[in-house]
Amino acid sequence: DAGVIQSPRHEVTEMGQEVTLRCKPISGHNSLFWYRQTMMRGLELLIYFNNNVPIDDSGMPEDRFSAKMPNASFSTLKIQPSEPRDSAVYFCASSFKRVGAGELFFGEGSRLTVL
Amino acid sequence: GESVGLHLPTLSVQEGDNSIINCAYSNSASDYFIWYKQESGKGPQFIIDIRSNMDKRQGQRVTVLLNKTVKHLSLQIAATQPGDSAVYFCAENRNEKLTFGTGTRLTIIP
């Protein structure tokens, strides 16, 4: 079975540009999570969805970040405008249960570099 | 503020020996814990989990121990192999959010 699929794997962009990261969760999973990983802050939860509905977006850094889940098989994380401090690896993860009841399956991540 | 994963950043172990990776948590309300393994360039991969009503759980070559009295979690890897080289994260469930520690890098010495 295909795991969580993320694209692009690598993105290099210039400050001020819009960045869109994409995620396809595992079929049948009803919870989806976006995490950001940096050396300084480790893995941080940005937002998570349950049944396509955003449940908690308190980890989203600021208004420049937005996430959508239009259907059960697709989610996007958008940064507009991007800044150098947004450089990180962004992970999408999915689960067939809500947090606390089962494991999260992670994608391979999208490495973002903002110059 | 509260924190999770106050553990050593690196651990070097001789191939074939047992590894013990430690993790401390501070929220006594946390009821579910997971250990993840992350290899270079990849996403975290589930290893084993444990609920707060247990103190030990075993998997294949791995054992997780939970000491709620001192809020301590450990991952034991038996007969460490080169493929075990990775960063290991503990994570706790707090208010339906899985919060990760900073990670421990495990290096295997041949």
XYZ file of C-alpha atoms in Angstrom:
225
model
C 0.000 0.000 0.000
C 1.160 3.534 -0.701
C 2.027 5.525 2.372
C 1.494 9.221 2.916
C 2.599 11.021 -0.226
C 4.011 14.524 -0.094
C 5.098 16.879 -2.830
C 7.358 18.496 -3.639
C 10.195 16.705 -1.852
C 12.402 19.739 -2.193
C 11.550 23.358 -2.822
C 13.877 26.308 -3.069
C 12.259 29.684 -3.372
C 12.942 33.329 -2.787
C 11.632 35.385 0.069
C 8.195 36.764 -0.662
C 7.133 33.946 -2.964
C 4.130 31.752 -2.318
C 4.802 28.136 -1.400
C 2.266 25.321 -1.583
C 2.981 21.924 -0.091
C 0.745 18.985 -0.861
C -0.204 15.824 0.927
C -2.150 12.712 0.087
C -2.965 10.730 3.242
C -3.299 6.978 3.423
C -6.649 5.864 2.066
C -9.131 5.270 4.870
C -7.378 7.495 7.360
C -9.571 10.234 8.742
C -7.056 12.363 10.623
C -4.327 14.413 8.958
C -1.522 16.366 10.578
C 1.013 18.926 9.386
C 4.295 19.128 11.300
C 7.352 21.310 10.831
C 10.834 20.105 11.751
C 13.852 22.328 12.388
C 17.082 21.744 14.253
C 16.235 24.420 16.781
C 12.628 23.521 17.541
C 12.342 19.870 16.582
C 8.979 18.553 15.392
C 6.170 21.036 15.901
C 2.517 20.369 15.208
C 1.099 23.090 12.983
C -2.453 21.932 12.421
C -4.541 18.812 12.331
C -7.768 17.813 10.642
C -10.320 15.175 11.533
C -12.788 14.129 8.833
C -11.513 17.060 6.714
C -12.363 19.603 9.425
C -9.571 21.628 11.081
C -9.594 20.715 14.761
C -6.632 22.643 16.115
C -4.570 25.216 14.249
C -2.972 26.787 17.294
C 0.445 25.700 16.071
C 0.226 27.674 12.841
C 2.921 30.335 13.260
C 1.117 33.308 11.806
C -1.355 34.455 9.207
C 1.106 33.757 6.430
C 0.389 30.059 6.952
C -2.833 28.427 5.875
C -3.948 24.828 5.432
C -6.880 23.254 3.679
C -8.334 19.797 3.304
C -10.959 19.930 0.557
C -11.516 16.168 0.623
C -10.382 13.032 2.411
C -7.524 12.388 0.010
C -5.823 15.756 -0.276
C -4.463 18.565 1.858
C -2.354 21.642 1.223
C -0.185 23.837 3.399
C 0.405 27.266 1.965
C 2.875 29.956 3.002
C 2.336 33.403 1.555
C 4.587 35.337 1.587
C 7.452 33.023 2.508
C 10.368 34.154 4.670
C 13.827 32.657 5.280
C 12.802 31.580 8.789
C 10.183 29.301 7.228
C 12.997 27.069 5.956
C 12.368 23.634 7.425
C 11.185 20.149 6.595
C 7.406 19.965 6.570
C 5.844 16.610 7.303
C 2.346 15.425 6.705
C 1.033 12.486 8.728
C -2.232 10.607 8.788
C -4.012 8.303 11.182
C -7.222 6.299 11.152
C -7.965 7.340 14.691
C -7.854 10.589 16.552
C -4.658 11.407 18.387
C -4.187 9.324 21.462
C -5.658 6.197 20.017
C -3.180 5.098 17.392
C 0.003 5.765 15.540
C 0.639 8.487 13.007
C 2.024 7.513 9.627
C 4.408 10.136 8.274
C 5.286 11.055 4.735
C 8.854 11.572 3.575
C 8.601 15.322 4.094
C 8.997 18.436 1.963
C 12.259 20.262 2.495
C 11.705 23.984 2.035
C 14.516 26.485 1.613
C 13.604 30.158 1.441
C 16.460 32.374 0.274
C 6.544 25.799 30.691
C 6.107 22.079 30.461
C 8.384 20.110 28.196
C 8.819 16.644 26.855
C 11.855 14.708 25.820
C 14.605 16.026 28.099
C 17.077 13.374 27.010
C 20.643 13.134 25.784
C 21.170 14.325 22.252
C 23.558 11.502 21.228
C 24.205 7.898 22.193
C 26.935 5.618 20.822
C 26.568 1.872 21.266
C 28.685 -1.087 20.211
C 27.047 -3.308 17.621
C 25.422 -6.253 19.356
C 25.016 -4.471 22.673
C 21.701 -3.302 24.056
C 20.694 0.353 23.717
C 18.659 2.326 26.189
C 17.211 5.656 25.139
C 15.582 7.758 27.818
C 12.899 10.395 27.801
C 11.414 12.502 30.577
C 8.021 14.123 30.479
C 6.461 16.600 32.829
C 2.726 16.381 32.198
C 1.223 13.781 34.501
C -2.019 13.962 32.525
C -0.414 12.447 29.427
C -2.036 9.076 28.773
C -0.351 7.736 25.671
C 3.265 7.611 24.532
C 4.941 6.619 21.308
C 8.508 6.044 20.220
C 9.448 6.981 16.678
C 12.587 6.324 14.661
C 13.748 8.781 12.024
C 16.417 7.873 9.520
C 18.244 10.530 7.566
C 16.084 12.091 4.874
C 12.968 10.204 5.914
C 9.882 10.792 7.986
C 9.474 9.444 11.511
C 8.513 5.795 11.654
C 6.464 4.228 14.450
C 8.329 1.791 16.678
C 6.166 1.068 19.692
C 3.560 2.703 21.880
C 2.349 2.388 25.454
C -0.647 3.607 27.395
C -0.435 5.094 30.848
C -2.208 2.095 32.394
C 0.789 -0.062 31.498
C 4.380 0.035 32.672
C 5.992 -2.201 30.079
C 5.379 -3.256 26.534
C 7.501 -5.431 24.295
C 7.878 -5.628 20.562
C 10.367 -7.270 18.300
C 13.789 -6.439 19.825
C 12.308 -3.361 21.497
C 10.839 -2.764 24.916
C 9.272 0.410 26.235
C 9.171 1.070 29.952
C 6.989 3.688 31.558
C 7.567 4.958 35.085
C 4.740 7.293 35.919
C 6.076 8.004 39.403
C 9.098 9.827 38.018
C 7.545 10.619 34.625
C 10.153 8.685 32.712
C 9.972 6.692 29.509
C 12.663 4.506 28.035
C 13.205 2.535 24.858
C 15.378 -0.528 25.017
C 16.747 -2.011 21.809
C 18.209 -5.483 22.118
C 21.262 -6.588 20.122
C 21.701 -3.248 18.381
C 22.339 -3.476 14.648
C 23.772 -0.968 12.137
C 20.264 -0.433 10.792
C 19.234 0.933 14.170
C 21.288 4.083 13.564
C 18.795 6.929 13.556
C 17.274 9.668 15.669
C 14.735 8.386 18.151
C 11.887 10.540 19.408
C 9.515 10.001 22.245
C 6.109 11.613 21.884
C 3.298 12.089 24.348
C -0.365 12.689 23.878
C -1.430 15.885 25.613
C -4.919 17.194 24.976
C -5.192 15.216 21.759
C -1.926 16.598 20.450
C 1.069 14.395 19.916
C 4.032 16.416 21.217
C 7.511 15.251 20.302
C 10.722 15.452 22.267
C 13.912 16.834 20.775
C 15.274 13.406 19.842
C 18.317 11.247 20.590
C 20.750 10.290 17.870
C 21.800 6.649 18.152
C 25.120 5.763 16.536
C 26.263 2.174 16.216
C 29.958 1.435 16.585
C 31.009 -1.554 14.427
